[in-house]
């Protein structure tokens, strides 16, 4: 079930929240103490989340329950072994090395999680690689990946590793289930770490400020998604076949805007819903299109994913502690994995490699005089140019489609008969919304504009005007939703 459907907005979400608030407030009544004792509120959220998940694919829920139970068992065993301080003795030359028994259990748990992800998502590409290198003709069976498997896998790894590191306790089976199946984030994140989520399970409190912030966030998210992202996506979906150069460049620009407003809008909706339920999650986007480097871009884009890779891949590999050369290798490894995680195709791998190489080169030249003195506009132009073309890699699932599109963009491929020119696709409405998209994704993120906006909201009259504008945008977004036949979130496929 998508968030941007009439059923979700007007049926599922209102009923779910009404039930959640009813149970939440009954817990504060002395005569309903058993509700808290038996975790009725959390069981209610798990039930709501299960219905949300079942709505998409009924059969997956039973596999998901088994998956949750296995993850919980691994976590509990790791915690017990750590508490009892059980060790293995490993012989290394003349010395004996003691290794916690929790280490092999953690390794088994991570292997299980990664195997599950690979089994459902990467069997096809692994078979193609095997056939290419060994001249074989293995035919891989295609599996339908469980909904949200990529994000669930990363959350589950966070659960096990945080327990092993002592950053959080394993909690109960209900805690583990609540964390993994929590319906706002289960499909496409953001990736909330277990150590951040577990601290809020017993401490969450619903108040007017948090609810107001949540509702505002949801309305902004819907406006980003339905007014901007879906409008751009609808045009992109139709601009195929024989097109002119201007259309190809325009479509590439719109895709750059679409993927930002689509995913940042989704993240805003998730964060807003979580706020309404008493949870506070970190922001997932911070105006990435004002970045002056690819390194900065990845500090601002999909922040939760970047944090996950730093915590569970980059730092365990040694981070920057083992010298510059090792640091560069670690960066490249992280970005190759990032590319593969997004999709089982060469375009995703190349996309990850380019971003990794740019990060590595920027690390090497960051303290050079010529780089420091380079005008900010040139740095921004470089970062956005790399991002612009990398998104085209991201847009196509195979290299042939990507190459064909690039040939059109640079005039290598031309068409004698073009049924619709750029004037047809880029009418006044599209141009107006594209300008709005460019301004709100760049200018609005500048520090001076942000500071002025925050100061303005301190005045009650301007705050009220701001809320009226956001509410009006939300109403308009609902009208767009009713009249549009394009609504899928891009990141649902990952």
Coordinates of C-alpha atoms in Angstrom, one line a residue:
X1 CA 0.0 0.0 0.0
X2 CA 1.5 3.3 -1.0
X3 CA 1.2 6.4 1.2
X4 CA -0.1 8.4 -1.7
X5 CA -3.4 6.6 -2.3
X6 CA -6.9 7.5 -1.3
X7 CA -7.2 4.3 0.7
X8 CA -4.2 5.1 2.8
X9 CA -4.8 8.8 3.4
X10 CA -8.5 8.6 4.1
X11 CA -9.0 5.1 5.5
X12 CA -6.0 3.2 6.7
X13 CA -4.0 6.0 8.3
X14 CA -6.9 7.8 10.1
X15 CA -8.2 4.6 11.6
X16 CA -4.7 3.4 12.6
X17 CA -3.9 6.7 14.3
X18 CA -7.3 6.8 16.1
X19 CA -6.7 3.3 17.4
X20 CA -3.1 4.1 18.4
X21 CA -4.2 7.2 20.3
X22 CA -7.1 5.4 22.0
X23 CA -4.8 2.7 23.4
X24 CA -2.0 5.3 24.2
X25 CA -4.3 7.4 26.3
X26 CA -6.0 4.5 28.0
X27 CA -2.6 3.4 29.3
X28 CA -2.5 6.6 31.4
X29 CA -5.7 5.6 33.2
X30 CA -5.0 3.8 36.4
X31 CA -7.7 1.2 35.8
X32 CA -6.1 0.2 32.5
X33 CA -2.6 -0.5 33.9
X34 CA -2.6 -4.0 32.2
X35 CA -2.5 -2.4 28.8
X36 CA 1.0 -1.2 29.5
X37 CA 2.0 -4.3 31.3
X38 CA 1.1 -6.5 28.4
X39 CA 2.5 -4.1 25.8
X40 CA -0.9 -3.6 24.1
X41 CA 0.2 -0.3 22.5
X42 CA 3.2 -1.9 20.8
X43 CA 1.2 -5.0 19.8
X44 CA -1.3 -2.6 18.2
X45 CA 1.5 -1.0 16.2
X46 CA 2.7 -4.4 15.1
X47 CA -0.8 -5.4 14.1
X48 CA -1.3 -2.2 12.1
X49 CA 2.1 -2.7 10.5
X50 CA 1.3 -6.3 9.6
X51 CA -2.0 -5.2 7.9
X52 CA 0.0 -2.6 6.0
X53 CA 2.5 -5.2 4.9
X54 CA -0.2 -7.8 4.1
X55 CA -1.9 -5.2 1.8
X56 CA 1.1 -5.4 -0.6
X57 CA 1.8 -9.2 -0.5
X58 CA -0.1 -11.5 1.8
X59 CA 2.3 -14.5 1.6
X60 CA 5.3 -12.4 2.6
X61 CA 4.1 -11.7 6.1
X62 CA 4.6 -15.3 7.3
X63 CA 8.2 -15.3 6.0
X64 CA 8.7 -11.9 7.6
X65 CA 7.5 -13.2 11.0
X66 CA 9.9 -16.1 10.8
X67 CA 12.7 -13.7 9.7
X68 CA 12.0 -11.5 12.8
X69 CA 12.1 -14.5 15.1
X70 CA 15.4 -15.7 13.7
X71 CA 16.9 -12.2 14.0
X72 CA 15.7 -11.9 17.6
X73 CA 17.2 -15.3 18.5
X74 CA 20.6 -14.3 17.1
X75 CA 20.4 -11.0 19.0
X76 CA 19.5 -12.8 22.3
X77 CA 22.3 -15.4 21.9
X78 CA 24.9 -12.7 21.2
X79 CA 23.7 -10.7 24.3
X80 CA 23.9 -13.8 26.6
X81 CA 27.3 -14.8 25.4
X82 CA 28.6 -11.2 25.8
X83 CA 27.2 -11.1 29.4
X84 CA 28.7 -14.4 30.3
X85 CA 32.0 -13.4 28.8
X86 CA 32.4 -16.7 27.0
X87 CA 35.5 -17.0 24.8
X88 CA 37.2 -19.1 22.3
X89 CA 41.0 -19.7 22.4
X90 CA 42.6 -19.2 18.9
X91 CA 46.2 -20.2 18.4
X92 CA 48.3 -17.6 16.5
X93 CA 51.9 -18.6 16.3
X94 CA 53.3 -18.6 19.8
X95 CA 50.5 -16.6 21.3
X96 CA 46.9 -17.6 22.2
X97 CA 44.2 -15.1 21.2
X98 CA 40.9 -15.0 23.0
X99 CA 37.8 -14.3 20.9
X100 CA 34.4 -13.8 22.3
X101 CA 32.0 -16.6 21.4
X102 CA 29.6 -13.9 20.4
X103 CA 31.8 -13.1 17.3
X104 CA 31.0 -16.3 15.4
X105 CA 27.3 -16.0 16.3
X106 CA 27.3 -12.4 15.0
X107 CA 29.1 -13.6 11.8
X108 CA 26.5 -16.4 11.3
X109 CA 23.7 -13.9 11.9
X110 CA 25.1 -11.4 9.3
X111 CA 25.7 -14.2 6.8
X112 CA 22.1 -15.3 7.2
X113 CA 20.8 -11.8 6.6
X114 CA 23.1 -11.1 3.6
X115 CA 22.4 -14.6 2.1
X116 CA 18.6 -13.8 2.3
X117 CA 19.1 -10.5 0.6
X118 CA 21.4 -12.0 -2.1
X119 CA 19.0 -15.0 -2.6
X120 CA 16.0 -12.8 -3.4
X121 CA 17.7 -9.9 -5.1
X122 CA 21.0 -10.9 -6.7
X123 CA 20.6 -14.5 -7.9
X124 CA 20.1 -13.4 -11.5
X125 CA 23.2 -11.2 -11.8
X126 CA 25.4 -13.8 -10.0
X127 CA 24.3 -16.4 -12.5
X128 CA 25.1 -14.0 -15.4
X129 CA 28.6 -13.3 -14.0
X130 CA 29.3 -17.0 -13.6
X131 CA 28.2 -17.7 -17.1
X132 CA 30.4 -14.8 -18.4
X133 CA 33.6 -15.9 -16.7
X134 CA 33.2 -19.7 -16.9
X135 CA 31.4 -19.8 -20.3
X136 CA 28.5 -21.7 -18.8
X137 CA 24.7 -21.4 -19.4
X138 CA 23.2 -21.6 -15.9
X139 CA 19.7 -20.3 -15.8
X140 CA 18.9 -18.7 -12.4
X141 CA 15.4 -19.0 -11.0
X142 CA 13.7 -15.6 -10.5
X143 CA 12.4 -14.9 -7.1
X144 CA 10.0 -12.2 -6.1
X145 CA 11.9 -10.2 -3.4
X146 CA 10.0 -9.6 -0.2
X147 CA 8.8 -6.0 0.1
X148 CA 11.5 -3.7 1.6
X149 CA 14.1 -6.5 1.8
X150 CA 17.0 -4.2 1.3
X151 CA 16.0 -1.8 4.1
X152 CA 14.9 -4.6 6.4
X153 CA 18.3 -6.3 6.0
X154 CA 20.2 -3.2 7.0
X155 CA 18.0 -2.7 10.0
X156 CA 18.4 -6.3 11.1
X157 CA 22.2 -6.0 10.8
X158 CA 22.1 -2.8 12.9
X159 CA 20.1 -4.8 15.5
X160 CA 22.7 -7.5 15.8
X161 CA 25.8 -5.3 15.6
X162 CA 24.5 -2.8 18.1
X163 CA 23.8 -5.6 20.6
X164 CA 27.3 -7.0 20.1
X165 CA 28.9 -3.6 20.6
X166 CA 26.9 -3.0 23.7
X167 CA 25.3 0.1 22.2
X168 CA 21.8 -1.3 23.0
X169 CA 20.2 -4.3 24.6
X170 CA 18.3 -6.9 22.6
X171 CA 15.0 -6.2 24.2
X172 CA 12.0 -8.5 23.9
X173 CA 10.6 -10.2 20.8
X174 CA 8.0 -7.5 20.7
X175 CA 10.8 -4.8 20.7
X176 CA 12.5 -6.6 17.8
X177 CA 9.3 -7.0 15.8
X178 CA 8.3 -3.4 16.4
X179 CA 11.7 -2.2 15.2
X180 CA 11.7 -4.3 12.0
X181 CA 8.0 -4.1 10.9
X182 CA 7.3 -0.5 12.0
X183 CA 5.0 0.5 9.1
X184 CA 6.1 4.0 8.3
X185 CA 9.7 2.9 7.6
X186 CA 9.4 -0.8 6.7
X187 CA 9.3 -0.4 2.9
X188 CA 11.9 2.2 2.1
X189 CA 13.4 3.5 5.3
X190 CA 14.9 5.8 6.5
X191 CA 17.3 3.3 8.0
X192 CA 16.9 4.0 11.7
X193 CA 19.6 2.3 13.8
X194 CA 18.5 -0.1 16.6
X195 CA 20.4 1.9 19.2
X196 CA 18.4 5.0 18.3
X197 CA 15.0 3.2 18.0
X198 CA 15.3 1.1 21.1
X199 CA 15.9 4.2 23.3
X200 CA 12.5 5.6 22.3
X201 CA 10.3 2.5 22.8
X202 CA 9.6 3.2 26.5
X203 CA 10.4 6.9 26.4
X204 CA 8.1 8.0 23.6
X205 CA 5.6 10.7 24.6
X206 CA 2.9 12.3 22.4
X207 CA 2.6 16.0 22.8
X208 CA 1.1 18.9 20.8
X209 CA 4.5 20.2 19.6
X210 CA 5.6 16.8 18.2
X211 CA 2.2 16.2 16.6
X212 CA 2.1 19.6 15.0
X213 CA 5.7 19.0 13.7
X214 CA 4.6 15.6 12.4
X215 CA 1.5 16.9 10.6
X216 CA 3.5 19.7 9.0
X217 CA 6.2 17.3 7.9
X218 CA 3.6 15.0 6.3
X219 CA 2.0 17.8 4.4
X220 CA 5.3 19.0 3.1
X221 CA 6.2 15.4 2.1
X222 CA 2.9 15.0 0.2
X223 CA 3.5 18.3 -1.6
X224 CA 7.0 17.3 -2.7
X225 CA 5.8 13.9 -3.9
X226 CA 2.5 14.6 -5.5
X227 CA 2.9 18.1 -6.9
X228 CA 6.5 18.0 -8.1
X229 CA 7.9 14.4 -8.2
X230 CA 4.8 12.8 -9.7
X231 CA 4.4 15.6 -12.3
X232 CA 8.0 15.2 -13.4
X233 CA 7.7 11.4 -13.3
X234 CA 4.6 11.5 -15.5
X235 CA 6.4 13.4 -18.2
X236 CA 9.6 11.3 -18.0
X237 CA 7.5 8.2 -18.5
X238 CA 6.0 9.5 -21.8
X239 CA 9.2 11.0 -23.3
X240 CA 10.5 7.9 -25.0
X241 CA 11.4 6.9 -28.5
X242 CA 12.1 9.6 -31.1
X243 CA 12.9 12.8 -29.2
X244 CA 15.1 15.8 -29.8
X245 CA 18.2 16.9 -27.9
X246 CA 16.4 19.5 -25.9
X247 CA 13.9 17.0 -24.7
X248 CA 16.5 14.5 -23.6
X249 CA 18.4 17.1 -21.6
X250 CA 15.2 18.4 -20.1
X251 CA 14.1 14.9 -19.1
X252 CA 17.5 14.3 -17.5
X253 CA 17.1 17.5 -15.4
X254 CA 13.5 16.5 -14.4
X255 CA 14.7 13.1 -13.3
X256 CA 17.3 14.8 -11.1
X257 CA 14.5 16.8 -9.5
X258 CA 12.1 13.9 -9.4
X259 CA 14.3 11.5 -7.5
X260 CA 15.1 14.2 -4.9
X261 CA 11.5 15.3 -4.3
X262 CA 10.2 11.7 -4.5
X263 CA 12.6 10.3 -1.9
X264 CA 12.9 13.3 0.4
X265 CA 9.1 13.7 0.2
X266 CA 8.7 10.0 1.3
X267 CA 11.2 10.5 4.1
X268 CA 9.3 13.6 5.3
X269 CA 6.1 11.6 5.4
X270 CA 7.8 8.8 7.4
X271 CA 9.4 11.2 9.9
X272 CA 6.1 13.0 10.2
X273 CA 4.1 9.8 10.9
X274 CA 6.7 8.7 13.4
X275 CA 6.5 12.1 15.1
X276 CA 2.7 11.7 15.4
X277 CA 3.4 8.4 17.2
X278 CA 5.9 9.8 19.6
X279 CA 9.1 8.9 17.8
X280 CA 11.8 11.3 16.6
X281 CA 14.0 10.2 13.7
X282 CA 16.9 12.1 12.1
X283 CA 16.4 14.1 8.9
X284 CA 17.3 12.0 5.8
X285 CA 18.0 14.9 3.4
X286 CA 19.6 18.3 3.9
X287 CA 19.5 20.1 0.5
X288 CA 22.0 17.9 -1.3
X289 CA 21.9 20.0 -4.5
X290 CA 23.8 22.9 -2.9
X291 CA 26.8 20.6 -2.3
X292 CA 30.2 21.8 -3.4
X293 CA 31.6 18.3 -3.7
X294 CA 30.5 14.7 -4.1
X295 CA 31.7 14.1 -0.6
X296 CA 29.4 16.8 0.7
X297 CA 26.6 15.6 -1.5
X298 CA 26.7 12.2 0.3
X299 CA 26.6 13.9 3.7
X300 CA 23.4 15.6 2.6
X301 CA 21.7 12.8 0.5
X302 CA 20.0 9.8 2.1
X303 CA 21.8 10.6 5.4
X304 CA 20.6 7.5 7.1
X305 CA 22.1 5.2 4.5
X306 CA 25.4 7.1 4.6
X307 CA 25.4 6.8 8.4
X308 CA 24.7 3.1 8.2
X309 CA 27.7 2.5 5.8
X310 CA 30.0 4.5 8.1
X311 CA 28.9 2.7 11.2
X312 CA 28.9 -0.9 9.9
X313 CA 31.2 -1.0 6.8
X314 CA 33.6 2.0 6.7
X315 CA 34.6 2.1 10.4
X316 CA 35.0 -1.7 10.8
X317 CA 37.2 -1.7 7.7
X318 CA 39.5 0.7 9.5
X319 CA 38.0 4.0 8.3
X320 CA 40.8 6.6 8.0
X321 CA 42.8 5.2 11.0
X322 CA 45.1 3.0 8.9
X323 CA 46.5 5.7 6.6
X324 CA 45.4 7.5 3.5
X325 CA 45.9 4.6 1.1
X326 CA 43.7 2.2 3.2
X327 CA 41.2 5.0 3.6
X328 CA 40.8 5.4 -0.1
X329 CA 40.4 1.7 -0.6
X330 CA 37.7 1.6 2.2
X331 CA 35.8 4.5 0.5
X332 CA 35.8 2.6 -2.9
X333 CA 34.6 -0.6 -1.2
X334 CA 31.8 1.3 0.5
X335 CA 30.5 2.9 -2.7
X336 CA 30.7 -0.2 -4.7
X337 CA 28.6 -1.9 -2.1
X338 CA 26.3 1.1 -2.2
X339 CA 25.8 0.7 -5.9
X340 CA 25.2 -3.0 -5.7
X341 CA 22.8 -2.6 -2.8
X342 CA 20.6 -0.3 -4.9
X343 CA 20.3 -2.7 -7.8
X344 CA 21.6 -5.9 -9.5
X345 CA 23.0 -4.2 -12.6
X346 CA 26.1 -2.8 -14.2
X347 CA 24.7 0.7 -14.2
X348 CA 24.3 0.7 -10.4
X349 CA 27.8 -0.7 -9.9
X350 CA 29.2 2.0 -12.2
X351 CA 27.2 4.7 -10.5
X352 CA 28.7 3.5 -7.1
X353 CA 32.2 3.4 -8.5
X354 CA 32.0 6.9 -10.0
X355 CA 30.8 8.3 -6.7
X356 CA 33.5 6.4 -4.8
X357 CA 36.3 7.6 -7.1
X358 CA 35.1 11.2 -6.8
X359 CA 35.0 10.9 -3.0
X360 CA 38.5 9.3 -3.0
X361 CA 40.0 12.0 -5.3
X362 CA 38.4 14.8 -3.2
X363 CA 40.0 13.3 -0.1
X364 CA 43.4 13.5 -1.8
X365 CA 43.1 17.0 -3.1
X366 CA 41.0 18.6 -0.3
X367 CA 44.0 20.3 1.3
X368 CA 45.7 21.4 -1.9
X369 CA 46.1 25.1 -2.4
X370 CA 44.5 25.1 -5.8
X371 CA 41.5 23.2 -4.6
X372 CA 40.9 25.5 -1.6
X373 CA 41.2 28.6 -3.8
X374 CA 38.8 27.2 -6.5
X375 CA 35.6 29.4 -6.6
X376 CA 32.6 27.9 -4.9
X377 CA 30.6 28.1 -8.1
X378 CA 33.1 26.0 -10.0
X379 CA 33.0 23.4 -7.2
X380 CA 29.2 23.4 -7.2
X381 CA 29.1 23.1 -11.0
X382 CA 31.4 20.1 -10.9
X383 CA 29.5 18.4 -8.1
X384 CA 26.1 18.9 -9.8
X385 CA 27.5 17.8 -13.2
X386 CA 28.7 14.5 -11.8
X387 CA 25.4 14.0 -10.0
X388 CA 23.4 14.9 -13.1
X389 CA 25.0 12.2 -15.3
X390 CA 25.2 9.7 -12.4
X391 CA 21.5 9.9 -12.0
X392 CA 21.1 8.9 -15.7
X393 CA 23.1 5.7 -14.8
X394 CA 20.7 5.2 -11.9
X395 CA 17.7 5.7 -14.1
X396 CA 18.4 2.9 -16.5
X397 CA 18.8 -0.7 -15.4
X398 CA 21.1 -1.7 -18.3
X399 CA 24.1 -0.1 -20.0
X400 CA 22.6 -0.3 -23.5
X401 CA 19.6 1.9 -22.5
X402 CA 22.0 4.3 -20.8
X403 CA 24.3 4.5 -23.8
X404 CA 21.4 5.0 -26.2
X405 CA 20.1 7.9 -24.1
X406 CA 23.5 9.6 -23.8
X407 CA 23.9 9.4 -27.6
X408 CA 20.6 11.3 -28.0
X409 CA 21.7 13.9 -25.5
X410 CA 25.0 14.6 -27.3
X411 CA 23.5 14.5 -30.8
X412 CA 25.2 11.2 -31.9
X413 CA 21.8 9.7 -32.5
X414 CA 19.2 11.8 -34.3
X415 CA 15.8 11.1 -35.6
X416 CA 14.3 12.2 -38.9
X417 CA 10.8 12.0 -37.7
X418 CA 10.1 13.5 -34.3
X419 CA 6.4 13.4 -33.4
X420 CA 6.7 15.7 -30.4
X421 CA 9.4 18.3 -29.8
X422 CA 10.4 19.8 -26.5
X423 CA 7.7 22.5 -26.8
X424 CA 5.1 19.7 -26.5
X425 CA 6.6 18.2 -23.4
X426 CA 7.7 21.3 -21.6
X427 CA 4.6 23.5 -21.4
X428 CA 4.2 26.4 -19.1
X429 CA 3.1 24.2 -16.2
X430 CA 6.1 21.9 -16.4
X431 CA 8.5 24.9 -16.7
X432 CA 6.9 26.7 -13.8
X433 CA 7.1 23.6 -11.6
X434 CA 10.7 22.9 -12.7
X435 CA 11.7 26.4 -11.6
X436 CA 9.9 25.9 -8.3
X437 CA 11.8 22.6 -7.9
X438 CA 15.2 24.1 -8.7
X439 CA 14.7 27.0 -6.3
X440 CA 13.3 25.0 -3.4
X441 CA 16.0 22.3 -3.7
X442 CA 18.9 24.8 -3.9
X443 CA 18.2 28.5 -2.9
X444 CA 16.0 27.5 0.1
X445 CA 18.9 25.4 1.5
X446 CA 21.4 28.3 1.7
X447 CA 22.3 29.0 5.3
X448 CA 21.2 32.7 5.1
X449 CA 17.8 31.7 3.7
X450 CA 17.4 29.0 6.3
X451 CA 18.3 31.3 9.2
X452 CA 15.9 34.0 7.9
X453 CA 13.1 31.4 7.6
X454 CA 13.7 30.2 11.2
X455 CA 13.6 33.7 12.6
X456 CA 10.5 34.5 10.6
X457 CA 8.7 31.5 12.2
X458 CA 9.4 32.9 15.6
X459 CA 6.7 35.5 14.9
X460 CA 3.3 34.2 15.5
X461 CA 1.6 35.9 12.6
X462 CA 4.3 34.6 10.1
X463 CA 4.1 31.1 11.6
X464 CA 0.3 31.1 11.0
X465 CA 0.8 32.3 7.4
X466 CA 3.4 29.6 6.9
X467 CA 1.0 26.9 8.2
X468 CA -1.8 28.2 5.9
X469 CA 0.5 28.0 2.9
X470 CA 1.7 24.4 3.8
X471 CA -1.9 23.3 4.3
X472 CA -3.0 24.9 1.0
X473 CA -0.1 23.0 -0.8
X474 CA -1.3 19.8 0.9
X475 CA -4.8 20.3 -0.4
X476 CA -3.5 21.0 -3.9
X477 CA -1.3 17.8 -3.6
X478 CA -4.4 15.8 -2.9
X479 CA -6.1 17.2 -6.0
X480 CA -3.0 16.2 -8.0
X481 CA -3.2 12.7 -6.5
X482 CA -6.8 12.3 -7.5
X483 CA -6.2 13.5 -11.1
X484 CA -2.9 11.7 -11.6
X485 CA -2.2 8.1 -12.7
X486 CA 1.5 8.2 -11.7
X487 CA 2.3 7.6 -8.1
X488 CA 4.9 4.9 -7.3
X489 CA 7.8 5.9 -5.1
X490 CA 11.1 5.4 -6.9
X491 CA 12.9 3.8 -3.9
X492 CA 10.2 1.1 -3.5
X493 CA 12.1 -1.0 -6.0
X494 CA 15.2 -1.0 -3.8

